[in-house]
Coordinates of C-alpha atoms in Angstrom, one line a residue:
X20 CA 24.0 52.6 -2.4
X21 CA 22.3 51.5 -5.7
X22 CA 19.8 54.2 -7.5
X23 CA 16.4 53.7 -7.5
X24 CA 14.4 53.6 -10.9
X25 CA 12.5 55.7 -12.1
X26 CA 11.3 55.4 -15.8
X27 CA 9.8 58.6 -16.2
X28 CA 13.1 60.0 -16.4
X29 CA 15.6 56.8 -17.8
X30 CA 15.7 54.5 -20.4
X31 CA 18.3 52.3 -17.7
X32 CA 18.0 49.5 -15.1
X33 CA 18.1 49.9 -11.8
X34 CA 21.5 48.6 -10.3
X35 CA 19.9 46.1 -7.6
X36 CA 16.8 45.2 -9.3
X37 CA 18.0 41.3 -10.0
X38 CA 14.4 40.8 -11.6
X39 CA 14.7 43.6 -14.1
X40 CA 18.4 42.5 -14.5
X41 CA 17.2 39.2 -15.8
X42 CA 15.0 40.3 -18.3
X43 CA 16.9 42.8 -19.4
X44 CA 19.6 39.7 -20.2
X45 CA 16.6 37.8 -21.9
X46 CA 15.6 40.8 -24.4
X47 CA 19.9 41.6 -25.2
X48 CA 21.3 37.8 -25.6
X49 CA 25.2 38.0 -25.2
X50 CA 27.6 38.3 -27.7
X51 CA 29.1 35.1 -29.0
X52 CA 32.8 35.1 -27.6
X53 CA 34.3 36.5 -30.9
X54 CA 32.6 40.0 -30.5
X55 CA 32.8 40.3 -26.8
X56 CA 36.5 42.0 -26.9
X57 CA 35.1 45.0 -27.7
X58 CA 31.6 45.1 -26.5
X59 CA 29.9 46.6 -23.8
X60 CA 26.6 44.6 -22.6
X61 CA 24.2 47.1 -23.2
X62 CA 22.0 47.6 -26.7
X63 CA 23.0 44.3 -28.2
X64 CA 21.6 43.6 -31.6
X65 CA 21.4 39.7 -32.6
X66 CA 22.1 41.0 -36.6
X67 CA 25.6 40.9 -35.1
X68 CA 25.2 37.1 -34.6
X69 CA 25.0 36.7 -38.6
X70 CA 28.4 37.5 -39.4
X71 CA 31.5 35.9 -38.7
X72 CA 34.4 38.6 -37.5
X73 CA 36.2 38.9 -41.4
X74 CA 32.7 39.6 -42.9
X75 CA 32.4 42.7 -40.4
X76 CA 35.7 43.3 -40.8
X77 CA 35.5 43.7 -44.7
X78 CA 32.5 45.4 -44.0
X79 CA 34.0 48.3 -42.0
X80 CA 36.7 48.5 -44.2
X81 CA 34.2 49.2 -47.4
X82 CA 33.4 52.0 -45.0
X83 CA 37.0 52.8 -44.5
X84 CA 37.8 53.3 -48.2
X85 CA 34.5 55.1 -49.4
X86 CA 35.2 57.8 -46.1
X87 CA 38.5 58.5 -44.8
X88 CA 40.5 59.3 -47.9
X89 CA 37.4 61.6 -49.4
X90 CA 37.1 63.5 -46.1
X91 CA 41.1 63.6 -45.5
X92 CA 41.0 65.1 -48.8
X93 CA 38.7 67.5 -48.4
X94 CA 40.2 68.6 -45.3
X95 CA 43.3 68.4 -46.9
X96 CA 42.2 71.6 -48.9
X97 CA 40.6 72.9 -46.4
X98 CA 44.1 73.2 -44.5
X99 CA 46.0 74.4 -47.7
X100 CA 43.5 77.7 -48.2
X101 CA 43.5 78.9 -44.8
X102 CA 47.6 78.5 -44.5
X103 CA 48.5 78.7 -47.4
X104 CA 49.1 82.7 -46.5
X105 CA 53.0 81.9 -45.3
X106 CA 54.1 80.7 -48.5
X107 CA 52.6 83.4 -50.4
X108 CA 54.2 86.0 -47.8
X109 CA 57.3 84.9 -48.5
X110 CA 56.8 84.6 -52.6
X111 CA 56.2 88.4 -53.0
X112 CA 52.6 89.0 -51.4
X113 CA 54.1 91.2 -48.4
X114 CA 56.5 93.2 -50.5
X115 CA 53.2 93.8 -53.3
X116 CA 50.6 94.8 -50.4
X117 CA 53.2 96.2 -47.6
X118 CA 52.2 94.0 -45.1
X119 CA 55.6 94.4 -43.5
X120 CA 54.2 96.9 -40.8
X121 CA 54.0 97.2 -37.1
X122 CA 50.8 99.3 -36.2
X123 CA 49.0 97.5 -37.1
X124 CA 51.3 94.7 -38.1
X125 CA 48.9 93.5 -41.3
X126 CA 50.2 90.0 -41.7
X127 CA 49.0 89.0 -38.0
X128 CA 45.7 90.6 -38.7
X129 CA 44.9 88.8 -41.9
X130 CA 45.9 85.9 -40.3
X131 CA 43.8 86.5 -37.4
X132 CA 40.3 88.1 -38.9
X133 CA 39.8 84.5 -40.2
X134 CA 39.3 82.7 -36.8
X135 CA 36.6 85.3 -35.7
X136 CA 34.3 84.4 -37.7
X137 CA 35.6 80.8 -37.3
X138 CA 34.1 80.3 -34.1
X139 CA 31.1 82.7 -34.1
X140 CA 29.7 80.5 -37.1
X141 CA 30.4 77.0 -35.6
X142 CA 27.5 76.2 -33.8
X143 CA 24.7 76.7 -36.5
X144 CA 27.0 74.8 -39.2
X145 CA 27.1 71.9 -37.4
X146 CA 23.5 71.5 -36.6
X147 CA 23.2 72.1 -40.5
X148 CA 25.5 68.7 -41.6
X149 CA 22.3 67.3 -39.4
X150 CA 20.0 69.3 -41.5
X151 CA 21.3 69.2 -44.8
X152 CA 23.2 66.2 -44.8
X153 CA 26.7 65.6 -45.0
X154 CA 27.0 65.6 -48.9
X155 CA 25.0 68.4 -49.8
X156 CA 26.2 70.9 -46.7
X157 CA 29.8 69.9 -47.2
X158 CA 30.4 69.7 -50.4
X159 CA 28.6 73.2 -51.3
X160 CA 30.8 75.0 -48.4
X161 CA 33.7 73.6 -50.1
X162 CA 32.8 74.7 -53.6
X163 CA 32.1 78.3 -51.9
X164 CA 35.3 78.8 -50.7
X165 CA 37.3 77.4 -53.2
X166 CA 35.9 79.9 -55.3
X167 CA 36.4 82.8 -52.1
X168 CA 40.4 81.2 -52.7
X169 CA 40.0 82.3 -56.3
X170 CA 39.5 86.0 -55.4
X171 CA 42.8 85.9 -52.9
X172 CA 44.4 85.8 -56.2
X173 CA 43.0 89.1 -57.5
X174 CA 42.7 91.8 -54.4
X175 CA 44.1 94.9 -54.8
X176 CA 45.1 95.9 -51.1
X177 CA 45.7 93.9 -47.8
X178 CA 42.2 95.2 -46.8
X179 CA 40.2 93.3 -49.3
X180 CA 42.3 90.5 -48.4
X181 CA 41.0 90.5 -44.8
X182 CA 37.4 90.7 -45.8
X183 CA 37.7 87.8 -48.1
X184 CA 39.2 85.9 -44.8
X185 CA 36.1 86.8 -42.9
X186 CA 34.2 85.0 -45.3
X187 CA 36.2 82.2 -45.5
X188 CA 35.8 81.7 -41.5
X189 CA 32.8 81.3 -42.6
X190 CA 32.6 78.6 -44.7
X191 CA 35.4 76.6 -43.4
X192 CA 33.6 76.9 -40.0
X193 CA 30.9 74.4 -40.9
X194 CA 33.7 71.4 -41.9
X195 CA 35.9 70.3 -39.2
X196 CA 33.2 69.9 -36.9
X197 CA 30.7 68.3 -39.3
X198 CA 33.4 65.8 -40.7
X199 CA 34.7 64.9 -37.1
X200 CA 30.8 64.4 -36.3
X201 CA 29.8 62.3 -39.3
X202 CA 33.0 60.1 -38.6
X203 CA 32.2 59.4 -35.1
X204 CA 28.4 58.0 -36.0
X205 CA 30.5 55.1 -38.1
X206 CA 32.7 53.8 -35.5
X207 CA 33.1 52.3 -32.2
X208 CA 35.2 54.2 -29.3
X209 CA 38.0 51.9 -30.0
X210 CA 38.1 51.7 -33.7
X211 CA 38.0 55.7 -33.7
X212 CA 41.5 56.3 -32.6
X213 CA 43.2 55.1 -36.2
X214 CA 41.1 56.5 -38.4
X215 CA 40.8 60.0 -36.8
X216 CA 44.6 59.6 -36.9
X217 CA 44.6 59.0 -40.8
X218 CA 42.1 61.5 -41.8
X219 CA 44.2 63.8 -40.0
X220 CA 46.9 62.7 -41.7
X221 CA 45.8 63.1 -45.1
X222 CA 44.8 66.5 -44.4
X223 CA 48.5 67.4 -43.0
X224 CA 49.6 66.7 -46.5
X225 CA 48.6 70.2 -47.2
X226 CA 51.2 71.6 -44.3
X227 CA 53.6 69.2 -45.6
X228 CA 53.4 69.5 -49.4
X229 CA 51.8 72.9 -49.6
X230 CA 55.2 74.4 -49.2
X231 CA 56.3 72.4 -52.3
X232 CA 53.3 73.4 -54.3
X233 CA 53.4 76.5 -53.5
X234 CA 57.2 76.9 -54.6
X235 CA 56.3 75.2 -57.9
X236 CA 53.4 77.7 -58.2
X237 CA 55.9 80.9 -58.0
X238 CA 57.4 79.7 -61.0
X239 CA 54.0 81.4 -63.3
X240 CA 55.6 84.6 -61.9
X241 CA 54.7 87.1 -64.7
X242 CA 51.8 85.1 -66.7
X243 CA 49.2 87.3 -67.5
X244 CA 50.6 89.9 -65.9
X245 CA 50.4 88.4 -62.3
X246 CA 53.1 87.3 -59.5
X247 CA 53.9 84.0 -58.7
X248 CA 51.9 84.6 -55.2
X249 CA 48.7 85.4 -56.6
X250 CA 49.0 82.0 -58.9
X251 CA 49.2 80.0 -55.6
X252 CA 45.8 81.4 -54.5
X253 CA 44.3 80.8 -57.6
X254 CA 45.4 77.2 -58.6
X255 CA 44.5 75.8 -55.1
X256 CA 41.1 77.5 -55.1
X257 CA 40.5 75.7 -58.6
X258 CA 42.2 72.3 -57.3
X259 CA 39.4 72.8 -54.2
X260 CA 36.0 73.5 -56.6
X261 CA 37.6 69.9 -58.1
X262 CA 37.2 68.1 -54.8
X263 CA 34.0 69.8 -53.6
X264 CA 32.8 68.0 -56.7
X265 CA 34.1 64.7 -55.8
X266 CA 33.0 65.1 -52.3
X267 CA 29.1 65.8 -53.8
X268 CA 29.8 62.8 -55.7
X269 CA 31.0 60.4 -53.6
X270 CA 30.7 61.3 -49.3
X271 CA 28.5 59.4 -47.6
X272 CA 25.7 60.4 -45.3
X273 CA 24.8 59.2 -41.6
X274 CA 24.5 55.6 -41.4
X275 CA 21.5 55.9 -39.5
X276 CA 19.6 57.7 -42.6
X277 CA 18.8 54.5 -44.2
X278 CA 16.7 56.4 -47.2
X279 CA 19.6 58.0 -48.1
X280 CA 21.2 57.4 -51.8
X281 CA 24.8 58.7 -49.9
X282 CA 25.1 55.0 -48.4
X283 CA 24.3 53.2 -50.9
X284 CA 27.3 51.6 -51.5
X285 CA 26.3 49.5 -48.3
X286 CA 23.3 46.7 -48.7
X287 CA 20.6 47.6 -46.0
X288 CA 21.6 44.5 -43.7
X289 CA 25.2 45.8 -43.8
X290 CA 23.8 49.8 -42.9
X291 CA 22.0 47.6 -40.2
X292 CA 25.3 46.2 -38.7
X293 CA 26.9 49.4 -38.6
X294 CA 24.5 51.0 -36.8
X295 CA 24.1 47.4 -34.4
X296 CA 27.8 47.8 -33.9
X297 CA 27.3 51.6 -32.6
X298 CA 24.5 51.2 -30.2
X299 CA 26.2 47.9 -29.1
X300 CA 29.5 50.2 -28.3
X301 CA 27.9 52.9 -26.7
X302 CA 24.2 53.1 -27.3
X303 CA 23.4 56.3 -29.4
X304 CA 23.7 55.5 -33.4
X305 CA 20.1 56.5 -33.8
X306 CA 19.3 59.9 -34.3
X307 CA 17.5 61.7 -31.7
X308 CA 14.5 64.3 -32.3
X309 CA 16.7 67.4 -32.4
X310 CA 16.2 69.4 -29.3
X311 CA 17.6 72.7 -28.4
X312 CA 17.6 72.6 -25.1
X313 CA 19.3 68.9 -25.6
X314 CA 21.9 70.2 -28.1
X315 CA 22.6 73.2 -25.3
X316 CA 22.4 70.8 -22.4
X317 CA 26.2 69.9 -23.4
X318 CA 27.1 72.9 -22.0
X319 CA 26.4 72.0 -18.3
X320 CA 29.3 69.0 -19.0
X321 CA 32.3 70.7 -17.5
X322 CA 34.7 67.8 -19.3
X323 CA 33.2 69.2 -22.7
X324 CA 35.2 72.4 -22.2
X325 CA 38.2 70.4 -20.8
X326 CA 38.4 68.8 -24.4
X327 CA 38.2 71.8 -25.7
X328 CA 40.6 73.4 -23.4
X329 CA 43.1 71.0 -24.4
X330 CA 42.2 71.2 -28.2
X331 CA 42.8 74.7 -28.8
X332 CA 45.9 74.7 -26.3
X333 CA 47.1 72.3 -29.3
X334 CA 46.0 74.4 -32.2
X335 CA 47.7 77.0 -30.8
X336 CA 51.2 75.5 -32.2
X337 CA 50.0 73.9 -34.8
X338 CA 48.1 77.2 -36.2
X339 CA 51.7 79.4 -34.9
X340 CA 53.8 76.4 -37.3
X341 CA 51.6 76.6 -40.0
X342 CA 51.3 80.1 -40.4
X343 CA 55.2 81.7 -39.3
X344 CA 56.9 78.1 -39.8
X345 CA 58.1 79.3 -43.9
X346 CA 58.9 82.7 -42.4
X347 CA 60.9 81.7 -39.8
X348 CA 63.0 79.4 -41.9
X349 CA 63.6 82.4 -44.4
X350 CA 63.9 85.0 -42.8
X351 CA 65.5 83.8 -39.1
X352 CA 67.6 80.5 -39.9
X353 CA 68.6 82.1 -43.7
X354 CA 67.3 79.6 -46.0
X355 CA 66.1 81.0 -49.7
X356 CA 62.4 81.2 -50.6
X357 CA 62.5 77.7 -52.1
X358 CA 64.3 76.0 -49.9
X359 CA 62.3 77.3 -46.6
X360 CA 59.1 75.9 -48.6
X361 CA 60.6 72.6 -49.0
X362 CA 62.3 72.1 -45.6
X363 CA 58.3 72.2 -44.4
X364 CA 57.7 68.9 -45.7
X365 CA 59.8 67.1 -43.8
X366 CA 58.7 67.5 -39.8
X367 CA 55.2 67.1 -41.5
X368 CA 55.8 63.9 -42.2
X369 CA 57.4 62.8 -39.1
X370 CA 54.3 63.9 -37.8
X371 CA 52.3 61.9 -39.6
X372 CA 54.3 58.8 -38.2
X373 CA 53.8 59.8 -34.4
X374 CA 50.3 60.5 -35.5
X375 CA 49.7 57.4 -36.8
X376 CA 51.7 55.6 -33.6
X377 CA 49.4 57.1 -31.3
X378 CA 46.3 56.7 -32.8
X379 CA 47.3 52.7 -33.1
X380 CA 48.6 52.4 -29.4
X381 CA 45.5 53.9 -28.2
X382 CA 43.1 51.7 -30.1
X383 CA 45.0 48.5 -29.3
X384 CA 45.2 49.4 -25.5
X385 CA 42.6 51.7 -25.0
X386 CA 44.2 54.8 -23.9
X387 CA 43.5 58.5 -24.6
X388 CA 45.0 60.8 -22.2
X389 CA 48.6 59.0 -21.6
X390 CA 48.9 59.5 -26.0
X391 CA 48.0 63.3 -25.3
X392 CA 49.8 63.7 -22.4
X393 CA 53.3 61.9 -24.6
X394 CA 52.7 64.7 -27.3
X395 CA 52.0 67.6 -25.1
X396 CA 55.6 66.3 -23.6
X397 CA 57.4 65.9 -27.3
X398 CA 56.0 69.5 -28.1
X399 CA 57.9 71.1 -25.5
X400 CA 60.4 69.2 -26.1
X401 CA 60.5 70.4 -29.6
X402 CA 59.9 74.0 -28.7
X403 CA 62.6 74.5 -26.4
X404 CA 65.4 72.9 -28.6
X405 CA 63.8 75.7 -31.1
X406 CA 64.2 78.9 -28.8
X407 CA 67.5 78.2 -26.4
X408 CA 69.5 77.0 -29.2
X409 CA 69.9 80.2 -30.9
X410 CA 72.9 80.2 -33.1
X411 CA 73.0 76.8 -34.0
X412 CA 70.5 76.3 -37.1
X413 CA 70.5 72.7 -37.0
X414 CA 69.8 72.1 -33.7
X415 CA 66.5 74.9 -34.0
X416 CA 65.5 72.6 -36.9
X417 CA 65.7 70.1 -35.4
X418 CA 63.6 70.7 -32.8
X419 CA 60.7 71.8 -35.1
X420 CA 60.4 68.2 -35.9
X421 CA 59.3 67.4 -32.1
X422 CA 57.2 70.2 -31.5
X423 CA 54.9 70.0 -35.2
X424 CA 55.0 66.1 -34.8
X425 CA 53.7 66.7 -30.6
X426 CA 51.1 69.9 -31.9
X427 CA 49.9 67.5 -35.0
X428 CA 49.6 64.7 -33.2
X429 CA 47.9 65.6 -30.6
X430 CA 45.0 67.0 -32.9
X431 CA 43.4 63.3 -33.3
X432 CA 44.3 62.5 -30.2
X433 CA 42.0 64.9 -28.4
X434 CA 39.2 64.4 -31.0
X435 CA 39.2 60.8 -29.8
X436 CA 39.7 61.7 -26.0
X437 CA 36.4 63.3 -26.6
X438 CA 34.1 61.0 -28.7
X439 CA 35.6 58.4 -26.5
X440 CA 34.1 60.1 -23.3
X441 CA 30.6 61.4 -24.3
X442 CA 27.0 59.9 -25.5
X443 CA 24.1 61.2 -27.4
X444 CA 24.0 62.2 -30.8
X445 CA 23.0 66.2 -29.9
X446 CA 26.0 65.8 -27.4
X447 CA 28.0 64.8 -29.6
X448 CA 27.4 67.5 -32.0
X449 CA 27.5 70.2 -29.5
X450 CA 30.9 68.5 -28.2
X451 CA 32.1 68.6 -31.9
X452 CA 31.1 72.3 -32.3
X453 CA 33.0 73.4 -28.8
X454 CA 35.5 71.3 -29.7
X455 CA 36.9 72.7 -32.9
X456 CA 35.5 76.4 -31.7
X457 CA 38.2 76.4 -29.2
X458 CA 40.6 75.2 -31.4
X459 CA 40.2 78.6 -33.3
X460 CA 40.3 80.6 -30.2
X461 CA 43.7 78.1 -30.2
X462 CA 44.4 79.7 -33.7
X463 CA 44.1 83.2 -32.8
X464 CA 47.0 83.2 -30.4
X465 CA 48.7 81.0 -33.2
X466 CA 48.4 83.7 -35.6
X467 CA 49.5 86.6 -33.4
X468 CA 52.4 84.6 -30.8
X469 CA 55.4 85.0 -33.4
X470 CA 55.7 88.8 -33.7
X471 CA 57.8 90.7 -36.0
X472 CA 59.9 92.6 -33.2
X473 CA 60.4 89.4 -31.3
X474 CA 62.6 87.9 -33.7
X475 CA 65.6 86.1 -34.0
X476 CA 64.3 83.9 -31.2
X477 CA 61.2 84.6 -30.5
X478 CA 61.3 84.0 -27.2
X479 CA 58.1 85.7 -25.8
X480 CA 56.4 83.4 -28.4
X481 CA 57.6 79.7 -27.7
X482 CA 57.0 80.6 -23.9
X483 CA 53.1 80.7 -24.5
X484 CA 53.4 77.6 -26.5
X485 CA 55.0 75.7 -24.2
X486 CA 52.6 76.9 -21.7
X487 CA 49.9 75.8 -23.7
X488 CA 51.3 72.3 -23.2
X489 CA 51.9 72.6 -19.8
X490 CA 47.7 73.3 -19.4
X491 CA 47.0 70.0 -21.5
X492 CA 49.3 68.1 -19.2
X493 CA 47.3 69.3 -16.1
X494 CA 43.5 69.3 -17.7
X495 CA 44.3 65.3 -18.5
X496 CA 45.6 64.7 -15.3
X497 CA 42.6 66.2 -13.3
X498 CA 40.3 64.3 -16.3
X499 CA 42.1 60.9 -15.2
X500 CA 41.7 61.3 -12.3
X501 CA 37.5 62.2 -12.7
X502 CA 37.5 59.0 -15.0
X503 CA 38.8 56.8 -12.6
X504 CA 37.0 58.4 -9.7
X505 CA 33.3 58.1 -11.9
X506 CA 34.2 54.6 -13.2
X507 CA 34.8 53.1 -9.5
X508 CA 31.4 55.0 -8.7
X509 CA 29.7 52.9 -11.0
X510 CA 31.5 49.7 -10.8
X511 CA 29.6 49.9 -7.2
X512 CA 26.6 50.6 -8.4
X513 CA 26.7 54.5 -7.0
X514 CA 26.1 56.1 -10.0
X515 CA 25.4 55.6 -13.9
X516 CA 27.3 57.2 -16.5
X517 CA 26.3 59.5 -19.5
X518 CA 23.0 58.2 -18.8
X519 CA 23.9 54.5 -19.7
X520 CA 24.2 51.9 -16.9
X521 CA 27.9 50.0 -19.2
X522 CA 28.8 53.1 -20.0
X523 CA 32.7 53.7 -18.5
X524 CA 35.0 56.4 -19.5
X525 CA 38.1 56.0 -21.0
X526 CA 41.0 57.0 -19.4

């Protein structure tokens, strides 16, 4: 049974009203055939009629270069600082501050304070990348904690080093969710997938390479009188101040903030087909008159805390890698200090490739929870090759290539299952905010899964990870089965989506 209309209420068509139907078709002309693949009839704007499909292409790609590799940077550095705690462990910070106690066991609390005030910050600091706008808000957190990372390098005790990890929850807890927020306002749901996957990419440079760095760092051992592990706090805090100045530089603002000097690198017209392309995807480039009540209406969305749900069940081995990955390799499989830093890189950059894979494959064929569900799959893969083949060092490596390549990957993957499936520019921030807030929650049992007295194999550990995997596996299946379900629904004409009459979801 079709709905009835009611315009007090929706900006939609009524299903059955033929009348309204045709001159709603009269007021959006179609598409010419070479931009229908990836349409959706809906808020079609005839600027799109102007350019041929290279011009747009080249267009989007101008975008490309001017956004991903400054924000894949900046997260980039953003990774380093708050992981960057294993390699100095293992360089002489734990011997110098006696972390290397059970009650409480220090390590696992300095790793942990930092996600507390992780989440409790995320929801103002993303309305604030509204506020302030993404070059200004970014760019100044950045610059705050690199100079936060500076001080790591001169505490005393392991206490000061826990309140400077409160504040740098803090500051980091304003980035993730603005940069995956600014990034969806560029891009169609289908276009998404890739460069979500390369951003991510670039920032994983700091898990792969950080190791490195940081083993090239030990070598200032001594200089003015400090250890090699206090130098690795203090250069990466200085190399971060050096992009928070290239990101006030250079980022780019909303691309529906038209007086804004951030996009200037765009012509207007070209701003204008950015913003054409958006609303012709799904309908909400154009920034809505904030609302609280609108930004907290996300909350009702029970699929909103599926996402997240299956985001921090991901973060909670790629947090666990990040942070015990150097020490297991040291102190459980036997490899020196340097060497366990520089056998990181490697299943990083596997990682990067299966990133990469599924980010293309679910562009090109428009799927989002069978590339989760394939990681979620290669994790535990990954982590049980690394817990039931104790004794055999190779074999344990070996499987920490599957299960940081399945954690890593699956980190863009979910950030796309999500902007793929929701509308509204206030949703959308409060999605981004719940989103990467759970993914800290994900990072607290990261930090605390591998303990001490648990080890060699660490057993209690990889079972909670792998049971984290197992929950993603069952929150996409009952989400595929709701897409499916809601699309059908609407195909009839029972019911419109996300407040959108072409609006489908994407399985």
């Amino acid at each position: 049974m079709a709905l009835p209309q009611d315009p007090e209420k929706h900006d939609f068509l009524a299903v059955g009203d033929t009348k309204a139907s045709s001159d709603y078709d009269k007021s959006y002309p179609a598409p010419p055939a070479e931009h229908h693949d990836q349409s959706v009839p809906g808020c079609y704007d005839p600027i799109i009629d102007r350019y041929t499909e290279d011009e747009i292409k080249r267009i989007v790609r101008k975008v490309d270069l001017r956004l991903i590799p400054l924000c894949g940077l900046m997260y980039c550095v953003s990774l380093l600082d708050r992981t960057n705690l294993s390699n100095a462990a293992i360089a002489g910070m734990t011997k110098e501050l006696n972390l290397r106690t059970k009650n409480p066991d220090r390590y696992s609390v300095i790793t942990l304070v930092f996600f507390i005030t992780y989440v409790i910050a995320q929801p103002p600091t993303t309305i604030l990348t509204r506020f302030f706008g993404p070059r200004i808000w970014l760019a100044t957190i950045t610059l705050c904690w690199g100079v936060t990372m500076i001080g790591f390098g001169f505490v005393k005790d392991w206490k000061a080093l826990v309140g400077l990890r409160l504040i740098l929850g803090i500051l980091e807890s304003g980035f993730f969710p603005g940069v995956v927020y600014l990034l969806s306002t560029w891009y169609r749901r289908y276009e998404v997938g890739r460069r979500y996957s390369i951003f991510y990419l670039i920032g994983s440079l700091a898990s792969a390479f950080g190791g490195i760095l940081a083993f090239g760092l030990m070598q200032m051992e001594g200089i003015q009188g400090y250890g090699g592990w206090r130098w690795i706090f203090i250069v990466e805090g200085c190399l971060t101040c050096l992009v928070a100045l290239l990101g006030y530089i250079f980022l780019v603002s909303f691309p529906d903030n038209e007086k804004s000097r951030a996009i200037g690198f765009l012509s207007p017209e070209e701003r204008h087909l950015i913003v054409a392309r958006v609303n012709q995807d799904r309908g909400d480039a154009d920034l809505e008159k904030f609302s609280f009540k609108k930004w907290l209406g996300g909350a009702s969305d029970w699929k909103i805390w599926a996402y997240g749900l299956c985001f921090g069940c991901a973060t909670t081995v790629s947090y666990a890698l990040a942070y015990f990955l150097p020490i297991i390799l040291n102190l459980e499989l036997g490899f020196d200090t340097g060497t366990a830093q520089c056998l990181i890189a490697p299943p990083y950059v596997f990682a990067g490739m299966i990133m990469i894979l599924t980010g293309w494959f679910g562009d090109k064929y428009r799927q989002r929870g069978l590339c989760v569900a394939f990681n979620a799959m290669l994790c535990i893969i990954g982590l049980a090759v690394m817990g039931w083949a104790y004794g055999d060092n190779r074999a344990r490596y070996f499987g920490v290539f599957f299960a940081t390549a399945g954690a890593n990957a699956n980190v863009p993957s979910v950030l796309t299952y999500q902007a793929n499936n929701i509308r509204g520019q206030w949703k959308r921030a409060f999605c981004s905010a719940t989103l990467v807030g759970t993914g800290a929650l994900g990072g607290i049992v990261g930090s605390t899964v591998f303990r001490s007295e648990d080890s060699p194999t660490y057993i209690p550990g990889l079972s909670v990870a792998m049971g984290s995997q197992v929950v993603i596996l069952i929150a996409v299946g009952v989400l595929t089965m709701t897409f499916k379900s809601e699309n059908k629904k609407a195909d009839r004409g029972e019911k419109i989506l996300e407040d959108s009459l072409p609006f489908r979801y994407t399985a």
